[in-house]
Amino acid sequence: MKKVRKNLTIYDSTLRDGAQTRGLAFGLNDKIRIAEILDNLKVDYIEAGWPGANPTDDEFFKKIPKMSNSKIVAFGMTRKYGKNCHNDPGLNAVLNSGVSTACIVGKAWDFHVKKALGVSNKINLDMIGDSIYYSSKRMDEIIFDAEHFFDGYKSNPKYTLKVIQIAYQAGAKYIVLCDTNGGTLPFELKNIISDVQNFVPSENIGVHFHNDSDLATANSLEAIRLGVGQVQGTFNGLGERCGNVNLVNVIANICLKMGIKIEIRKNLKQLTNSSKMIDEILNRTPSRNLPFVGSAAFAHKGGLHISAVEKDPKSYEHIDPKLVGNERTLVVSNQSGKSNIISQLKSLKIKFNKDSKDLTNFVKLAKHQEYLGFAYDGAEASFELLALRKFKKLKEFYVLNSFKVSDEKRISSNGVYLTLSEARIKLTVKNKKFYSAAEGNGPIHALDNALRQALTKSYPKIKKLNLLDYKVRILTPREGTDAQVRVRIESTNGIFKWSTIGVSKNVIDASFLALNDSFTYHLLKTS
């Protein structure tokens, strides 16, 4: 019988903590799209950023997407020394962010109080108490992140426990014990959390573990076993240094191993796709070896092993991969991946015969495309068009005859370098030939403009198509400038959004393939 824990909440900080990942930069559209994915999964809290800290976060809070299941959280810090809550611009930027939940971080380690803040322990307590009390009167929920809690407890437990006691009494709903440098070991948790429970009820205690000791998942699960009410982390373990706890692992273990019912369990089959989509949005190569959701998580190789897995998969796999939306892969079998493709075809309501050559050939085609770099997890529109072209003999809205793109850089009369891009395109539309030439601020912009000009007369609805995002990823970096590249384009027609991809050794060609799919998909859905 499942153990019901309605008071156990999942708090995702991918959009803030995850943005601290080395080499990663979140754009506004990235944050919006990821927030929508997390909301669809029914994550309880989504920490969206730090209002006032940077233009991207400020813009996000001005354009917060509508949430159906999740609470958007604004992150910030306690008032600064020498300021009161009313005139501290940082604190008030959080409170005026337009959301009803805020996470306020404060120092819980006396070493940092002295060295980082340069104030007395008493002043730090006042700053925390004032800030939480002031904030709790202006927002529905306040969460207090006790920074470096575990280091503080080991150094001066009396003071660190006083910090969380002050924050809780001042009105914080959750007191989050942060393992900020990732150095805590699982066997240390029982005594520490037991001490905390003397001051804060279990359901109001949260934990946030970093993965510097490769123990973030183990620590999180042990804290849950000890009764805490909230777990914070990021998807795919994003974050500075070694990252935060990977919420994918926590969620899967909670639901499938610990027998705890949480709201997100209803969408557990979306975990794999959500993990891959978040990586794709951020232009990252998904790790094959991620537990539960990696492409190698249920991959089996070797003759005797393969035979045994086919006869009794349960003896070689700790869970059924379908439970988290993943699939078993038999490396030596040409059938690997077939079940996932069949599932996608069914979801698109595309009819096919399981025993037909058409299906076999399509599986081979899809797998060959993936081998080339066509990652359809983050570009479902391109996959749907690939399937429609195979099974329904999709009638194309236009046919490309040729295109030519040129770039010019020249110095102006006042000594400033100017760049100009021009695209020329020839199409056949409804048995008529069309020619168009257009300029743009770059080759892709020019190509997009030329394509629109050639199609608008025949298809006026093209005017409603807008491109939201454009990303390029080098797939074969060792080949240098001769590398294979993948272009991903996100588009909208004002009603819904979709993504398409193109792959080529020529970035302009890859861009056209993605543009072509985007235009075709728009026309298909609006015809």
Coordinates of C-alpha atoms in Angstrom, one line a residue, residues 66-427:
K66 CA 0.3 31.1 -17.1
M67 CA 0.8 28.2 -14.7
S68 CA -1.8 25.5 -14.3
N69 CA -0.2 23.5 -11.5
S70 CA 3.0 25.1 -10.2
K71 CA 3.7 28.2 -8.1
I72 CA 6.3 30.6 -9.5
V73 CA 8.8 31.7 -6.8
A74 CA 10.9 34.9 -6.8
F75 CA 14.3 34.5 -5.1
G76 CA 16.1 37.1 -3.2
M77 CA 18.1 37.8 0.0
T78 CA 17.5 39.4 3.3
R79 CA 17.8 43.1 3.7
K80 CA 21.3 44.5 3.7
Y81 CA 23.0 45.8 6.8
G82 CA 22.3 49.5 7.2
K83 CA 19.0 49.3 5.3
N84 CA 15.5 48.7 6.7
C85 CA 13.0 46.5 4.9
H86 CA 11.1 49.4 3.5
N87 CA 14.0 51.0 1.7
D88 CA 16.0 48.0 0.7
P89 CA 15.7 47.9 -3.1
G90 CA 16.8 44.3 -3.5
L91 CA 14.2 42.9 -1.0
N92 CA 11.4 45.1 -2.5
A93 CA 12.2 44.0 -6.0
V94 CA 11.4 40.5 -4.9
L95 CA 8.2 41.5 -3.1
N96 CA 7.0 43.5 -6.0
S97 CA 7.8 40.8 -8.6
G98 CA 4.1 40.0 -9.2
V99 CA 4.1 36.5 -7.7
S100 CA 2.8 35.4 -4.3
T101 CA 5.7 33.2 -3.1
A102 CA 9.2 34.2 -2.4
C103 CA 12.4 32.4 -1.3
I104 CA 14.6 34.6 0.9
V105 CA 18.2 33.4 1.6
G106 CA 20.1 34.3 4.7
K107 CA 23.4 33.3 6.4
A108 CA 23.2 30.4 8.8
W109 CA 27.0 29.9 9.3
D110 CA 28.6 32.3 11.8
F111 CA 31.8 32.1 9.9
H112 CA 30.1 33.7 6.9
V113 CA 28.3 36.2 9.1
K114 CA 31.7 37.5 10.2
K115 CA 33.7 37.1 7.0
A116 CA 31.2 37.7 4.2
L117 CA 28.7 40.1 5.9
G118 CA 31.1 41.7 8.4
V119 CA 28.4 42.0 11.0
S120 CA 27.7 40.5 14.4
N121 CA 25.7 37.4 14.9
K122 CA 23.0 39.4 16.6
I123 CA 22.7 41.8 13.7
N124 CA 22.4 38.9 11.2
L125 CA 19.5 37.5 13.3
D126 CA 17.8 40.9 13.2
M127 CA 18.3 41.1 9.4
I128 CA 16.7 37.6 9.0
G129 CA 13.8 38.2 11.4
D130 CA 13.0 41.6 10.0
S131 CA 13.1 40.4 6.4
I132 CA 11.0 37.3 6.9
Y133 CA 8.4 39.1 9.0
Y134 CA 8.1 42.1 6.5
S135 CA 7.9 39.7 3.5
S136 CA 5.4 37.3 5.1
K137 CA 3.0 40.2 5.6
R138 CA 3.1 41.1 1.9
M139 CA 3.2 37.6 0.2
D140 CA 1.2 34.4 0.6
E141 CA 4.2 32.2 1.3
I142 CA 7.8 32.8 2.3
I143 CA 10.5 30.2 2.1
F144 CA 13.8 30.7 4.0
D145 CA 16.9 29.2 2.6
A146 CA 19.4 28.7 5.4
E147 CA 22.6 29.1 3.4
H148 CA 25.5 26.7 4.5
F149 CA 23.2 25.4 7.2
F150 CA 25.1 22.1 7.7
D151 CA 28.5 23.8 7.9
G152 CA 27.1 26.2 10.3
Y153 CA 25.6 23.5 12.4
K154 CA 28.9 21.6 12.6
S155 CA 30.7 24.9 13.6
N156 CA 28.2 26.4 16.0
P157 CA 25.0 24.4 16.3
K158 CA 23.5 26.7 18.9
Y159 CA 23.7 29.8 16.7
T160 CA 22.6 28.0 13.5
L161 CA 19.5 26.5 15.2
K162 CA 18.8 30.0 16.5
V163 CA 18.9 31.3 12.8
I164 CA 16.2 28.9 11.7
Q165 CA 14.1 29.4 14.8
I166 CA 14.1 33.2 14.2
A167 CA 13.1 32.7 10.6
Y168 CA 10.3 30.2 11.4
Q169 CA 8.9 32.4 14.1
A170 CA 9.0 35.4 11.8
G171 CA 6.6 33.7 9.4
A172 CA 8.5 31.5 7.0
K173 CA 6.4 28.5 5.8
Y174 CA 9.5 26.4 5.0
I175 CA 12.9 26.4 6.6
V176 CA 15.3 24.9 4.0
L177 CA 18.5 23.4 5.2
C178 CA 21.1 24.0 2.5
D179 CA 24.2 21.9 2.0
T180 CA 25.7 24.7 -0.1
N181 CA 29.1 23.2 -0.6
G182 CA 27.9 19.6 -1.0
G183 CA 30.0 18.2 1.8
T184 CA 27.5 16.5 4.0
L185 CA 27.3 12.7 4.4
P186 CA 24.0 10.7 4.7
F187 CA 24.8 9.2 8.2
E188 CA 25.1 12.8 9.6
L189 CA 21.5 13.7 8.8
K190 CA 19.6 11.9 11.4
N191 CA 21.0 13.8 14.4
I192 CA 21.0 17.1 12.7
I193 CA 17.5 16.9 11.4
S194 CA 16.3 15.6 14.7
D195 CA 17.7 18.7 16.4
V196 CA 15.9 20.9 13.8
Q197 CA 12.6 19.2 14.4
N198 CA 12.8 20.5 18.0
F199 CA 12.2 24.0 16.6
V200 CA 10.5 23.5 13.3
P201 CA 7.7 20.9 12.5
S202 CA 8.9 18.2 10.0
E203 CA 6.4 19.2 7.3
N204 CA 7.9 22.8 7.3
I205 CA 11.5 21.6 6.9
G206 CA 13.0 21.6 3.4
V207 CA 16.5 20.4 2.2
H208 CA 18.7 21.5 -0.7
F209 CA 21.8 19.4 -1.4
H210 CA 24.6 20.1 -3.8
N211 CA 26.4 17.1 -5.4
D212 CA 30.0 17.9 -4.7
S213 CA 30.4 14.5 -2.8
D214 CA 28.2 12.6 -5.3
L215 CA 25.7 12.2 -2.5
A216 CA 23.0 14.7 -3.2
T217 CA 20.4 12.1 -4.2
A218 CA 21.2 9.8 -1.2
N219 CA 21.0 12.8 1.2
S220 CA 17.7 14.0 -0.2
L221 CA 16.1 10.5 0.0
E222 CA 17.4 10.1 3.6
A223 CA 16.0 13.5 4.6
I224 CA 12.6 12.5 3.1
R225 CA 12.8 9.3 5.1
L226 CA 13.4 11.3 8.2
G227 CA 10.2 13.3 7.5
V228 CA 11.1 16.6 5.8
G229 CA 8.4 18.3 3.8
Q230 CA 10.2 19.8 0.8
V231 CA 13.1 18.9 -1.5
Q232 CA 14.8 21.5 -3.6
G233 CA 17.0 20.7 -6.7
T234 CA 17.3 21.1 -10.4
F235 CA 16.4 19.0 -13.4
N236 CA 19.4 17.0 -14.8
G237 CA 21.4 18.2 -11.8
L238 CA 22.3 21.6 -13.3
G239 CA 24.2 24.1 -11.1
E240 CA 27.6 25.4 -10.2
R241 CA 30.5 23.2 -9.6
C242 CA 29.2 19.6 -9.5
G243 CA 25.6 20.7 -9.7
N244 CA 22.5 20.4 -7.5
V245 CA 20.6 17.2 -6.6
N246 CA 19.0 15.9 -9.8
L247 CA 15.2 16.1 -9.2
V248 CA 14.7 13.4 -11.8
N249 CA 16.4 10.9 -9.6
V250 CA 14.6 12.1 -6.5
I251 CA 11.2 12.1 -8.0
A252 CA 11.6 8.6 -9.6
N253 CA 12.9 7.1 -6.3
I254 CA 10.2 8.7 -4.2
C255 CA 7.4 7.4 -6.4
L256 CA 8.8 4.0 -7.5
K257 CA 11.1 2.9 -4.6
M258 CA 9.9 4.6 -1.4
G259 CA 6.2 4.1 -2.0
I260 CA 5.3 7.7 -1.4
K261 CA 2.5 9.3 -3.3
I262 CA 3.1 12.8 -4.6
E263 CA 1.1 14.7 -7.2
I264 CA 3.8 14.4 -9.9
R265 CA 3.5 10.6 -9.9
K266 CA 0.6 11.0 -12.4
N267 CA 3.0 12.4 -14.9
L268 CA 6.0 10.1 -14.2
K269 CA 6.1 8.9 -17.8
Q270 CA 7.0 12.4 -18.9
L271 CA 10.3 12.4 -17.0
T272 CA 12.5 11.2 -19.8
N273 CA 11.0 13.5 -22.4
S274 CA 11.1 16.5 -20.1
S275 CA 14.7 15.8 -19.2
K276 CA 15.7 15.6 -22.9
M277 CA 13.7 18.7 -23.8
I278 CA 15.3 20.8 -21.1
D279 CA 18.7 19.8 -22.4
E280 CA 17.7 20.5 -25.9
I281 CA 16.3 24.0 -25.0
L282 CA 19.6 24.8 -23.3
N283 CA 21.6 23.5 -26.3
R284 CA 23.2 20.8 -24.2
T285 CA 24.0 17.2 -25.2
P286 CA 22.0 14.9 -22.9
S287 CA 24.2 12.6 -20.8
R288 CA 23.6 9.0 -22.0
N289 CA 24.4 7.6 -18.5
L290 CA 21.8 9.6 -16.5
P291 CA 19.9 7.2 -14.2
F292 CA 16.3 6.6 -15.2
V293 CA 16.2 8.9 -18.2
G294 CA 19.5 8.5 -20.0
S295 CA 19.6 6.8 -23.4
A296 CA 21.9 4.1 -21.9
A297 CA 20.0 3.8 -18.6
F298 CA 18.4 0.6 -19.9
A299 CA 20.8 -0.3 -22.7
H300 CA 22.0 -3.9 -22.8
K301 CA 25.0 -5.2 -24.8
G302 CA 26.4 -8.7 -25.3
G303 CA 25.0 -12.0 -26.6
L304 CA 24.3 -13.9 -23.4
H305 CA 23.2 -10.8 -21.6
I306 CA 20.8 -9.8 -24.4
S307 CA 19.3 -13.3 -24.5
A308 CA 18.7 -13.2 -20.7
V309 CA 17.2 -9.7 -20.8
E310 CA 14.8 -10.7 -23.6
K311 CA 13.6 -13.7 -21.5
D312 CA 13.5 -11.9 -18.1
P313 CA 14.1 -8.1 -18.2
K314 CA 13.2 -7.7 -14.5
S315 CA 16.3 -9.6 -13.4
Y316 CA 18.5 -7.0 -15.2
E317 CA 16.6 -3.8 -14.7
H318 CA 15.7 -2.1 -11.4
I319 CA 12.4 -0.7 -12.8
D320 CA 10.4 -1.0 -15.9
P321 CA 11.8 1.8 -18.1
K322 CA 8.3 2.6 -19.4
L323 CA 7.3 3.9 -16.0
V324 CA 9.6 6.9 -16.5
G325 CA 9.0 7.2 -20.2
N326 CA 12.2 5.6 -21.2
E327 CA 12.8 2.4 -23.2
R328 CA 14.9 -0.8 -23.2
T329 CA 17.6 -0.8 -25.8
L330 CA 19.2 -4.0 -27.0
V331 CA 22.4 -2.8 -28.6
V332 CA 22.8 -5.7 -31.0
S333 CA 19.2 -5.7 -32.0
N334 CA 17.9 -3.7 -35.0
Q335 CA 14.5 -3.5 -33.2
S336 CA 15.9 -1.3 -30.4
G337 CA 14.0 2.0 -30.4
K338 CA 11.0 0.6 -32.3
S339 CA 8.6 0.7 -29.4
N340 CA 9.3 4.3 -28.8
I341 CA 8.7 5.2 -32.4
I342 CA 5.4 3.2 -32.5
S343 CA 4.3 5.0 -29.3
Q344 CA 5.0 8.4 -31.0
L345 CA 3.0 7.4 -34.1
K346 CA 0.1 6.3 -32.0
S347 CA 0.1 9.6 -30.1
L348 CA 0.0 11.4 -33.5
K349 CA -3.0 9.2 -34.5
I350 CA -1.1 8.0 -37.6
K351 CA -2.4 4.7 -38.8
F352 CA 0.1 1.9 -39.6
N353 CA 0.4 -1.8 -39.8
K354 CA 2.7 -3.3 -37.2
D355 CA 3.9 -6.0 -39.6
S356 CA 4.2 -3.9 -42.7
K357 CA 7.4 -3.0 -44.5
D358 CA 6.4 0.7 -44.3
L359 CA 6.8 0.6 -40.5
T360 CA 10.1 -1.3 -40.7
N361 CA 11.4 1.2 -43.3
F362 CA 10.2 4.2 -41.2
V363 CA 11.9 2.9 -38.1
K364 CA 15.1 2.5 -40.1
L365 CA 14.6 6.0 -41.5
A366 CA 14.0 7.6 -38.1
K367 CA 17.0 5.8 -36.5
H368 CA 19.2 6.9 -39.5
Q369 CA 18.0 10.5 -39.0
E370 CA 18.8 10.3 -35.3
Y371 CA 22.2 9.0 -36.2
L372 CA 22.8 12.0 -38.4
G373 CA 21.8 14.3 -35.5
F374 CA 18.1 14.8 -35.9
A375 CA 17.1 14.8 -32.2
Y376 CA 13.3 14.7 -32.4
D377 CA 12.8 14.8 -28.6
G378 CA 12.9 18.6 -28.7
A379 CA 11.4 18.9 -32.2
E380 CA 8.2 17.0 -32.3
A381 CA 6.9 19.0 -35.3
S382 CA 9.7 17.7 -37.5
F383 CA 9.0 14.1 -36.4
E384 CA 5.3 14.5 -37.2
L385 CA 6.1 15.8 -40.7
L386 CA 8.6 12.9 -41.2
A387 CA 5.9 10.5 -40.3
L388 CA 3.2 12.2 -42.4
R389 CA 5.5 12.2 -45.4
K390 CA 6.0 8.5 -45.0
F391 CA 2.6 7.2 -44.1
K392 CA 0.2 9.7 -45.6
K393 CA 2.2 10.9 -48.5
L394 CA 1.9 14.5 -47.3
K395 CA 1.3 16.8 -50.2
E396 CA 3.8 19.6 -49.9
F397 CA 2.6 23.2 -50.0
Y398 CA 5.5 24.3 -52.1
V399 CA 8.7 22.9 -53.7
L400 CA 12.1 24.5 -53.4
N401 CA 13.9 24.9 -56.8
S402 CA 16.9 26.7 -55.4
F403 CA 18.1 29.4 -53.1
K404 CA 21.2 31.5 -52.8
V405 CA 22.4 33.5 -49.8
S406 CA 25.2 36.1 -49.9
D407 CA 26.9 38.1 -47.1
E408 CA 28.8 41.3 -47.6
K409 CA 30.8 43.3 -45.1
R410 CA 32.0 46.8 -46.2
I411 CA 33.3 50.0 -44.6
S412 CA 31.0 53.0 -44.8
S413 CA 31.9 56.5 -45.6
N414 CA 32.3 57.3 -41.8
G415 CA 34.6 54.4 -41.2
V416 CA 32.1 52.0 -39.7
Y417 CA 31.9 48.4 -40.9
L418 CA 28.4 47.4 -42.1
T419 CA 27.1 43.9 -42.8
L420 CA 24.4 43.0 -45.3
S421 CA 22.8 39.7 -46.1
E422 CA 20.7 38.9 -49.1
A423 CA 18.7 35.8 -50.0
R424 CA 17.3 34.8 -53.3
I425 CA 14.9 31.9 -53.6
K426 CA 12.9 30.1 -56.3
L427 CA 9.9 28.0 -55.4

